[in-house]
Short mmCIF file of C-alpha atoms in Angstrom, two decimals:
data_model
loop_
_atom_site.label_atom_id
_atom_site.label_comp_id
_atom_site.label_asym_id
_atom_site.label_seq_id
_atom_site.Cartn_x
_atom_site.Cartn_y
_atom_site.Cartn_z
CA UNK L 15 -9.57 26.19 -14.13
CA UNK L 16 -7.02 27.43 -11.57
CA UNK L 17 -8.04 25.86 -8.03
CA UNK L 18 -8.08 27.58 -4.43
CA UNK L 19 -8.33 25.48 -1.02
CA UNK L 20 -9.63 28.19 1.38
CA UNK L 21 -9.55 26.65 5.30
CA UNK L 22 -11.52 28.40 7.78
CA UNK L 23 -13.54 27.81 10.25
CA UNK L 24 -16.22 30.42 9.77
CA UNK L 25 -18.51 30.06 6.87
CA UNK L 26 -18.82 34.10 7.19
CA UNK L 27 -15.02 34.76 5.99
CA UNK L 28 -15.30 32.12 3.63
CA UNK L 29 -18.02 33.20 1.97
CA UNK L 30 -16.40 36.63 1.96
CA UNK L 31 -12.92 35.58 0.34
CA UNK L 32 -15.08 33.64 -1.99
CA UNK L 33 -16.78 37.07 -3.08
CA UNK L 34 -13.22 38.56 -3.84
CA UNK L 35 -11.61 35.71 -5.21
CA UNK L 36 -11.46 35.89 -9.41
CA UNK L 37 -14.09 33.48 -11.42
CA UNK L 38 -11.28 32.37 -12.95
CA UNK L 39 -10.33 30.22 -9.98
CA UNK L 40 -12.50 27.40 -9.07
CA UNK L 41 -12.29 27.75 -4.79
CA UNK L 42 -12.79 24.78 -2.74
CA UNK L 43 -13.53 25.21 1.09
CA UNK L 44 -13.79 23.69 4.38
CA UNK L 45 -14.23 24.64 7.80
CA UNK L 46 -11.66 22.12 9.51
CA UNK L 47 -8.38 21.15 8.73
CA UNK L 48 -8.48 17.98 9.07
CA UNK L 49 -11.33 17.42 5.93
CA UNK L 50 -9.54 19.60 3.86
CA UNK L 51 -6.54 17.05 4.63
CA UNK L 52 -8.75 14.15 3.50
CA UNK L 53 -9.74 16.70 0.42
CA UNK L 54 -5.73 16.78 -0.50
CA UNK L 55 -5.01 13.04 0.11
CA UNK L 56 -7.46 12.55 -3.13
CA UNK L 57 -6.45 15.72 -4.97
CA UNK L 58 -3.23 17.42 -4.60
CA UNK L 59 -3.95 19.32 -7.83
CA UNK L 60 -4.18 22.75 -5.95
CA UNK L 61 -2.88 25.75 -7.10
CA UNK L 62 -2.69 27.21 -3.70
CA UNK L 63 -4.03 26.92 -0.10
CA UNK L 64 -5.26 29.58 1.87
CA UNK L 65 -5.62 28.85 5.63
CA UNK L 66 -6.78 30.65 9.05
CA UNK L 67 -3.94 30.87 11.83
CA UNK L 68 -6.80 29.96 14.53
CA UNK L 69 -8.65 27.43 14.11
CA UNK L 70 -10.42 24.65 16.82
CA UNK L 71 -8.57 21.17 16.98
CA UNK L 72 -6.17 22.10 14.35
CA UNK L 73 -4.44 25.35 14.19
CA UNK L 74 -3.27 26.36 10.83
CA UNK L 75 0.53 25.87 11.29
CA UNK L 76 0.16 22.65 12.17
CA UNK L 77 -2.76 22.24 9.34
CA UNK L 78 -0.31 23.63 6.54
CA UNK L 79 2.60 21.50 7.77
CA UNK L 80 0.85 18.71 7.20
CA UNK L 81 -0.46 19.84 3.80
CA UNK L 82 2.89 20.33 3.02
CA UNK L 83 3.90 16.72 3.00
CA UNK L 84 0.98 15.82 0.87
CA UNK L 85 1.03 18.60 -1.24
CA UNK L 86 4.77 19.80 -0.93
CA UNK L 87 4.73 22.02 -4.53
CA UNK L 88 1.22 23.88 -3.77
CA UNK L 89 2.00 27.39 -1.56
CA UNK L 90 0.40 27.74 1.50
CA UNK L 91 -0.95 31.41 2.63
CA UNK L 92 -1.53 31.64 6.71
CA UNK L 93 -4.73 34.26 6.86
CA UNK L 94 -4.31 36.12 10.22
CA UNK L 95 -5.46 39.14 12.46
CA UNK L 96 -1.50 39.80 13.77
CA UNK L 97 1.69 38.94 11.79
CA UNK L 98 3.72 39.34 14.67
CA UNK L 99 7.48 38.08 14.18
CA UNK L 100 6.99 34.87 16.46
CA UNK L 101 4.02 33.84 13.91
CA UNK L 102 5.97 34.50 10.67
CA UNK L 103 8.98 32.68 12.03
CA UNK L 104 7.04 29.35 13.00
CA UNK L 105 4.80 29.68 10.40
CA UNK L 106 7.73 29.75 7.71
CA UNK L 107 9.99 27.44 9.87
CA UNK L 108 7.51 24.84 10.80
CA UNK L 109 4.78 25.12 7.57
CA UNK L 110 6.49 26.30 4.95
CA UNK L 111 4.50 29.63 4.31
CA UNK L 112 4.80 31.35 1.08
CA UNK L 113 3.08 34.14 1.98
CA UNK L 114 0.24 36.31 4.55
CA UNK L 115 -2.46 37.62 4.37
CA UNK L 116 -3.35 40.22 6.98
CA UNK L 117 -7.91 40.60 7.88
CA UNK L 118 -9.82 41.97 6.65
CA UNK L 119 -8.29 41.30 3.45
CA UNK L 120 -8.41 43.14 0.43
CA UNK L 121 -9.20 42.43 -3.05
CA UNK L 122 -6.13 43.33 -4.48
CA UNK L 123 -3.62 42.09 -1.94
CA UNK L 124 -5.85 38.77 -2.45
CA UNK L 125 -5.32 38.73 -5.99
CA UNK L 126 -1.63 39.46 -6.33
CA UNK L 127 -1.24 36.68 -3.74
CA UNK L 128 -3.58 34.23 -5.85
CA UNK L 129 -1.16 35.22 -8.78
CA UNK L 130 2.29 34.57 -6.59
CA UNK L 131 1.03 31.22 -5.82
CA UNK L 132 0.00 30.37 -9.37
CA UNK L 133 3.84 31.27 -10.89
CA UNK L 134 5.48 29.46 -8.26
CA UNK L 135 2.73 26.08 -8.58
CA UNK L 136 3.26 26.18 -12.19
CA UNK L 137 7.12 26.61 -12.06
CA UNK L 138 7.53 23.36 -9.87
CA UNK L 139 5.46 21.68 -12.33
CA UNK L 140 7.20 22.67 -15.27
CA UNK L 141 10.79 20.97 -13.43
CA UNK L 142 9.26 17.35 -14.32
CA UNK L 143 7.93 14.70 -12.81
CA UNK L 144 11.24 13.26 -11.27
CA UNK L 145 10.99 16.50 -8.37
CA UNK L 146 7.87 15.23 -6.73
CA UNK L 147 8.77 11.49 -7.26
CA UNK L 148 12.35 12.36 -5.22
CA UNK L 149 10.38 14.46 -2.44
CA UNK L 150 8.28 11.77 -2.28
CA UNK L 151 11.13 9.31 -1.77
CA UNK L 152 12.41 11.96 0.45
CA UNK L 153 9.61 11.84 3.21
CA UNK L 154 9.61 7.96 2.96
CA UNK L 155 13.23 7.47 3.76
CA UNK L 156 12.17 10.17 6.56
CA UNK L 157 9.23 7.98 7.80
CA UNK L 158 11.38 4.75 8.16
CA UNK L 159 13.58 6.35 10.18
CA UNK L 160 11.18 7.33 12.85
CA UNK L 161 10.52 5.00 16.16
CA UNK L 162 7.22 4.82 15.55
CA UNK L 163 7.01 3.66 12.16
CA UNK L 164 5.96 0.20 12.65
CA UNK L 165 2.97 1.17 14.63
CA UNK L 166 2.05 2.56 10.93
CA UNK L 167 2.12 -0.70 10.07
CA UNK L 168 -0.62 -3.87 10.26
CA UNK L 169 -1.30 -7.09 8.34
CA UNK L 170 -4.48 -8.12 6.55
CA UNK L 171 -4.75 -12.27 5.93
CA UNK L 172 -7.15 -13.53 2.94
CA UNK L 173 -7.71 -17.40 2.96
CA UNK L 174 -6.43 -19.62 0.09
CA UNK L 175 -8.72 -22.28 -0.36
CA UNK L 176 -7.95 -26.05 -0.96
CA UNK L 177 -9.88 -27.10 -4.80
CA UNK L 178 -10.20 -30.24 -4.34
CA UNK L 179 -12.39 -30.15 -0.66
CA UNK L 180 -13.01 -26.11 -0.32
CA UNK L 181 -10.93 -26.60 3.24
CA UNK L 182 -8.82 -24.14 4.31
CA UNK L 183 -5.49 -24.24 2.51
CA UNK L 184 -3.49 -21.12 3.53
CA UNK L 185 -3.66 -17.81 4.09
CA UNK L 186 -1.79 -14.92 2.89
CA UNK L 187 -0.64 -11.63 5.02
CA UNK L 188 -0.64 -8.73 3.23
CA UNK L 189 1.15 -5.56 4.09
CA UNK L 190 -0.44 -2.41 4.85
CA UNK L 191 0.63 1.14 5.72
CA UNK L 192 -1.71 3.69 6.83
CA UNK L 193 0.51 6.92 6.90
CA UNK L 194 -0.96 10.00 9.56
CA UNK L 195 -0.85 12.10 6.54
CA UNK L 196 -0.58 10.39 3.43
CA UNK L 197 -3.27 7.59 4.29
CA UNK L 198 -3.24 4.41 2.50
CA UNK L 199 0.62 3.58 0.71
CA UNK L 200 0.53 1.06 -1.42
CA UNK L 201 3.55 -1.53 -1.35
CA UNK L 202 3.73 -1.48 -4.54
CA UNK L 203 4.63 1.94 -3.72
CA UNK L 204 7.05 1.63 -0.34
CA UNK L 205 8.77 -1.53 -0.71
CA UNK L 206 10.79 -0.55 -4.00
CA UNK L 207 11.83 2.71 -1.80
CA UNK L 208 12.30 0.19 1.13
CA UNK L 209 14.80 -1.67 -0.47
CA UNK L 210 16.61 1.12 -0.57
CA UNK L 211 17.87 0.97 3.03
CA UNK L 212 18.36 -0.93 5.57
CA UNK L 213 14.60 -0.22 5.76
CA UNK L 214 13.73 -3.42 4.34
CA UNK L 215 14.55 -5.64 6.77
CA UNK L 216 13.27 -4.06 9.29
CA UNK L 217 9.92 -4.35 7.85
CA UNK L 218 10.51 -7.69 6.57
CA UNK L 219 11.70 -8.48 10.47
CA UNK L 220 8.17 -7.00 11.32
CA UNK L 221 6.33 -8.63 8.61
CA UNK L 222 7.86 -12.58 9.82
CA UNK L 223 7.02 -11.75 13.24
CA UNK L 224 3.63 -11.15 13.17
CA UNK L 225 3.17 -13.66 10.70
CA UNK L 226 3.96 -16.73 12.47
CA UNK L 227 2.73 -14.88 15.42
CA UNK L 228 -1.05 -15.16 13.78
CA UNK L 229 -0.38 -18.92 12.45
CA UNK L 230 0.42 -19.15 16.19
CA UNK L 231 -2.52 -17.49 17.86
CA UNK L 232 -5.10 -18.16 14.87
CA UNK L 233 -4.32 -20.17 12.18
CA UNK L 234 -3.12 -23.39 14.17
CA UNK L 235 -6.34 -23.50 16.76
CA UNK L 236 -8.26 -24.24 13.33
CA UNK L 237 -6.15 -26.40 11.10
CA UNK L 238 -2.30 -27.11 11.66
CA UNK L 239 -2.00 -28.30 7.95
CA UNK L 240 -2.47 -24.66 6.71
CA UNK L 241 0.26 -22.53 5.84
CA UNK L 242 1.01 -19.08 6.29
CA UNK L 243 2.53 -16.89 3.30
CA UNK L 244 4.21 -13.52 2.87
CA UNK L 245 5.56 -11.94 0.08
CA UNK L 246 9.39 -11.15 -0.57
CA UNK L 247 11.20 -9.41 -2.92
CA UNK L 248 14.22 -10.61 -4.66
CA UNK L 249 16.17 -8.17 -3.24
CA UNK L 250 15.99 -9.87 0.50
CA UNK L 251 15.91 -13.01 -0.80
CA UNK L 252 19.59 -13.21 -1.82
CA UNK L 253 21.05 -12.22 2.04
CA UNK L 254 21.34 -14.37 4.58
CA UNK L 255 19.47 -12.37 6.67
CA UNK L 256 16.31 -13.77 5.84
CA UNK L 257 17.09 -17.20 6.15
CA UNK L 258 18.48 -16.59 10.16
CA UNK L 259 15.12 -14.36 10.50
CA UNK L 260 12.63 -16.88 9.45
CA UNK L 261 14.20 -19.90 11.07
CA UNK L 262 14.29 -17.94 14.24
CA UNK L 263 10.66 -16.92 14.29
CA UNK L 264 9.80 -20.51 13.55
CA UNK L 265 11.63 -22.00 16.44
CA UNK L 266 10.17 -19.20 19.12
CA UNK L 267 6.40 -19.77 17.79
CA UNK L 268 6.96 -23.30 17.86
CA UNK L 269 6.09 -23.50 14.23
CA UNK L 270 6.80 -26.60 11.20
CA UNK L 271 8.50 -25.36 8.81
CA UNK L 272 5.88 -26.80 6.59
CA UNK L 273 3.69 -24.20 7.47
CA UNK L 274 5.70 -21.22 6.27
CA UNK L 275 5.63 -20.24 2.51
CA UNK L 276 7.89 -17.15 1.06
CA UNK L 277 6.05 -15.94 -1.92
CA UNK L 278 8.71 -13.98 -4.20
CA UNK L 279 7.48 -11.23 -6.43
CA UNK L 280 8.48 -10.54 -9.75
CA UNK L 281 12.34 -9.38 -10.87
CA UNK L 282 14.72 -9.90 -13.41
CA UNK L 283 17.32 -10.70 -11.50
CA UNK L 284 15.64 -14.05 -9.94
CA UNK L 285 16.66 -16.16 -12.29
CA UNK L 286 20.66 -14.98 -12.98
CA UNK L 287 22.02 -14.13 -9.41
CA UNK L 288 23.67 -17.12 -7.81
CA UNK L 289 22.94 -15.71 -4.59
CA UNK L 290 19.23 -15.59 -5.13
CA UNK L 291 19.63 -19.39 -5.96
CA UNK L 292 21.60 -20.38 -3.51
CA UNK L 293 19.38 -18.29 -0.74
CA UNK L 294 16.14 -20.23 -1.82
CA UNK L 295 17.85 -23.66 -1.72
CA UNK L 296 19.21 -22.67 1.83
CA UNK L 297 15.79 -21.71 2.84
CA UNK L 298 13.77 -25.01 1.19
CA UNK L 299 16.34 -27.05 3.11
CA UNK L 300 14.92 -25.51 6.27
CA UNK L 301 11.37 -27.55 5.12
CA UNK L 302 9.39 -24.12 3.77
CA UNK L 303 8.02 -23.70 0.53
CA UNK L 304 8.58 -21.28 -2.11
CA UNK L 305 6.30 -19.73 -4.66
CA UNK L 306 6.43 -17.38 -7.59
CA UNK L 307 3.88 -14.69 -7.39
CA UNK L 308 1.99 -12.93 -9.92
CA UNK L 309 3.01 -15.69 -12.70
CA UNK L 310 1.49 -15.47 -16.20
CA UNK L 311 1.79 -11.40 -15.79
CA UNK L 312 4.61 -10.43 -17.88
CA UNK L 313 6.92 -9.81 -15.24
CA UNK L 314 8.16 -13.51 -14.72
CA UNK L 315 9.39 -15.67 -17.51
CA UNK L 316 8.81 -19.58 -17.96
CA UNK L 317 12.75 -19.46 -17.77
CA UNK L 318 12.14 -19.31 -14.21
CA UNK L 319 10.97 -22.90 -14.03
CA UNK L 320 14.67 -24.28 -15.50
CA UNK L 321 16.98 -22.10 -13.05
CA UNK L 322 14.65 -21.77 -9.54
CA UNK L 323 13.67 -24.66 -7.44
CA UNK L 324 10.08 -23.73 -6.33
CA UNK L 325 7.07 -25.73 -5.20
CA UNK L 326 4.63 -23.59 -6.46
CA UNK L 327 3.22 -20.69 -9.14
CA UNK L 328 0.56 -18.14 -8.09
CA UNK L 329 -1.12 -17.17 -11.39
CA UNK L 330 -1.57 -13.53 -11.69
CA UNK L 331 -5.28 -12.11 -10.73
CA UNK L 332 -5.72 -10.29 -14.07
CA UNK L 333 -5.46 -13.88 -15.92
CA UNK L 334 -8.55 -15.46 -13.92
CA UNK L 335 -10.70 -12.29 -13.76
CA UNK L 336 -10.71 -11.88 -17.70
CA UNK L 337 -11.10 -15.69 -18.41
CA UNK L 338 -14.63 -16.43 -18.01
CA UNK L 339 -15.24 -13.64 -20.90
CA UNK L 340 -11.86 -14.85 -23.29
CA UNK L 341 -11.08 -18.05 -24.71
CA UNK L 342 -7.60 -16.87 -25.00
CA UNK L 343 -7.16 -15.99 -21.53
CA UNK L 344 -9.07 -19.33 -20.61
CA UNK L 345 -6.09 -21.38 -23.06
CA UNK L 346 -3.21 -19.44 -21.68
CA UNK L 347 -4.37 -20.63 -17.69
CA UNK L 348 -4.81 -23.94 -19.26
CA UNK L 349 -1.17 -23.66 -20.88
CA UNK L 350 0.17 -22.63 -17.14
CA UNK L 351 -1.84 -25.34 -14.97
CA UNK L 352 -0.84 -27.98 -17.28
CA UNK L 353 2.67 -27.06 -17.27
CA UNK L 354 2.92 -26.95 -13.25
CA UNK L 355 1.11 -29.91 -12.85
CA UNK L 356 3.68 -31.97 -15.42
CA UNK L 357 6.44 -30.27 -13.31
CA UNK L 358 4.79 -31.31 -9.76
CA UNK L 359 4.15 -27.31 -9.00
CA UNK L 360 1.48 -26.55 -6.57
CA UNK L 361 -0.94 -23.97 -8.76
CA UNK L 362 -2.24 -20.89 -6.84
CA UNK L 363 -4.89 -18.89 -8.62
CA UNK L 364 -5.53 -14.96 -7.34
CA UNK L 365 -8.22 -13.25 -8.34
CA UNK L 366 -11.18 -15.40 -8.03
CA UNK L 367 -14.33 -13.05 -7.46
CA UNK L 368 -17.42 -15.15 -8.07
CA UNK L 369 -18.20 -18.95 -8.65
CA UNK L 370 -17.68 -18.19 -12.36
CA UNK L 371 -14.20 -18.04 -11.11
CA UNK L 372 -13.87 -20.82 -8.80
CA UNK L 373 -15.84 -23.51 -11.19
CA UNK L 374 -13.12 -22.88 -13.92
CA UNK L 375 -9.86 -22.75 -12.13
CA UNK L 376 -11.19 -25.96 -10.27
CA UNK L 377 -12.36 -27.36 -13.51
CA UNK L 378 -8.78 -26.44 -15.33
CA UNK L 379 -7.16 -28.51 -12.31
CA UNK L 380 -5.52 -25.71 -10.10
CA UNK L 381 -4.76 -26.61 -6.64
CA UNK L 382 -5.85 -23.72 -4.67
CA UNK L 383 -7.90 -20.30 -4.77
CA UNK L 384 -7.59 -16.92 -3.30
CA UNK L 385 -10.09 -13.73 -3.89
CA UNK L 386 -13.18 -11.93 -2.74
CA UNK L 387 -15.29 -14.82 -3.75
CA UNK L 388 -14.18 -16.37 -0.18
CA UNK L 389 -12.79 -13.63 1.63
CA UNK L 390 -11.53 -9.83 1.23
CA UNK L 391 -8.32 -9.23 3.52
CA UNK L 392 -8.70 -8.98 6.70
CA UNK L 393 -7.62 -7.95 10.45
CA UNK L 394 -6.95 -10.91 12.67
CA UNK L 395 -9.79 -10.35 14.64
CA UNK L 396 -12.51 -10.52 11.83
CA UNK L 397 -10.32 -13.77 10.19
CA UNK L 398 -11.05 -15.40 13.14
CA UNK L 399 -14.83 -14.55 13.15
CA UNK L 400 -14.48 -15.92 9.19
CA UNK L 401 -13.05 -19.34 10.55
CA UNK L 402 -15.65 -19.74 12.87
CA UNK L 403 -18.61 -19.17 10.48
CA UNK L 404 -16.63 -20.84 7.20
CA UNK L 405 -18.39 -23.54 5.87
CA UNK L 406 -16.03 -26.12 3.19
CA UNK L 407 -18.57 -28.50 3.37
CA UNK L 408 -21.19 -26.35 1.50
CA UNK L 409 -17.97 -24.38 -0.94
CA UNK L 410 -17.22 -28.20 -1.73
CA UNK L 411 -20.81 -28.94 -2.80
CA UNK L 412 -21.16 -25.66 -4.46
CA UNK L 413 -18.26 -26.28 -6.92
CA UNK L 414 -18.07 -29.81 -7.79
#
């Protein structure tokens, strides 16, 4: 069924468009812009949105502008008393309008309009997948360029856990992007489009920074021997850049190198570019440590281990989470922790959710732990309320 988004904030002309409106659409309403934002950042799959021009707290230019970066192939409709020429100029300029709708409206205006919208929402479908991927891209590129972009940005840090005596280990510092519009972005998402530009290392300058600042201000004040890790891609790894960017941050935080750890995530190209090589050999000179992320997924290949001089393997999260409940799984961590130990690799395992978890890994002999089952990801502020109440005397006890 073809769907409406109808924005207004009285009930009384909502109920009223949804008297006129065809059964064969399916409307969805709201009586503030800013829900029926929340509405599109779950569903975009809208076959056209209808919006007042005057509304409280958000008008609906500035509500349809911003649905138009979530939901740039759906055409917007501004409903309105006047359609003087300022307001049709802005409106089209600023939101994108496809078309108005003059109150009281009529049925048939209302229809023909429902129908516009539906040919053109269909037609941008029809052009493939690859036109909303590129807009996408589009508006990303856009957002890194803006001044404010890293305030977008903020780390969450999720404890890696020692095997052997349940003390802290390490932590981890996760990216996170919480766009004004968008909402959540995964990496997974931005850094591939990141690495693009020039983007990259600005981020990655961001990400270092407040990195080592937390080891600094947190992490240290509880136990020196743990290590803070980020992830890299391949792509950075190569330059030179980050090699002067970490040892720099290191030096002004007063940090061992010891206590830094790159974790690089999957790519081909790890294990045939001399400059990739060459970069992590520069950088374990410096005294850091190097790990391979997400090993055991499909991604990285045991070839790895003959080319790249690591210290460590982070088994991929979907390996532990299906082992308790497959023998197979349970033989092919086995395979990996026995291999990294006869190679004098540290063994990371993600993904541990319960104590089902944590007795086997400990039991197959991996050196530390990471997952829910000791901490989600979190701000700096509630990691530090964690180390206060965290209790490796009792974890130790619990999985021996």
């Amino acid at each position: 069924m073809r769907r409406v988004l109808v924005v207004d904030d009285d009930e009384f002309v909502i109920a009223g468009l949804r008297r006129i409106i065809p059964r064969d659409y399916e409307v969805i309403s709201s009586t503030s812009g800013a829900e029926a934002l929340e509405f599109l950042r779950v569903d975009r799959k809208v076959f056209a949105i209808i919006s007042d021009a005057s509304m409280p707290n958000m008008d609906g230019i500035r509500f349809l502008e911003s649905a138009r970066v979530i939901a740039p192939h759906t055409p917007r409709v501004l409903l309105t008393g006047r359609t003087d020429k300022r307001t049709v100029i802005e409106s089209i300029n600023i939101a994108g309008v496809f078309h108005f709708l003059e109150k009281p409206v009529h049925s048939k205006a209302l229809i023909s309009c429902l129908e516009d919208c539906c040919s053109v929402y269909l037609d941008a479908v029809r052009k493939s997948k690859l036109l909303f991927e590129s807009d996408f891209e589009q508006m990303l590129h856009l957002e890194f360029s803006k001044d404010n972009f890293l305030d977008q940005l903020s780390l969450a840090f999720q404890p890696r856990i020692d095997a052997r005596n349940g003390g802290l280990a390490g932590v981890e510092a996760l990216l996170r992007w919480r766009h004004p519009i968008q909402g959540a972005i995964s990496p997974d998402v931005f850094i591939p489009i990141a690495e693009k530009s020039r983007a990259i290392e600005v981020i990655t300058n961001w990400v270092v920074e407040k990195s080592c600042q937390f080891w600094a201000r947190c992490i240290s004040r509880y136990d020196t021997n743990a290590v803070i890790a980020i992830n890299v891609p391949p792509s950075l790894v190569q330059s030179g850049f980050l090699f002067d960017l970490v040892s720099e941050s290191l030096l002004k935080h007063d940090m061992d190198p010891s206590s830094f750890e790159i974790e690089i995530t999957e790519g081909t190209e790890l294990a045939n570019s001399p400059d990739v090589l060459a970069s992590i050999s520069k950088l374990k000179r410096l005294g850091i440590s190097i790990s391979i992320d997400d090993f055991g997924s499909g991604h990285t290949s045991i070839s790895y281990l003959q080319f790249v001089d690591i210290n460590g393997l982070k088994i991929d999260k979907k390996l532990v989470l299906n082992a308790p409940n497959c023998s197979r799984e349970t033989e092919i961590l086995r395979s990996i922790v026995n291999m990294a130990n006869a190679l004098g690799l540290k063994v990371i395992a993600e993904g541990v959710e319960c104590e089902t978890h944590a007795a086997l890994v400990k039991e197959l002999g991996v050196d530390e732990m990471q997952g829910f089952h000791f901490g989600k990801p979190m701000q700096m502020s509630a990691f530090a309320d964690w180390l206060r109440c965290y209790k490796p005397n009792w974890l130790a006890v619990n999985l021996s």
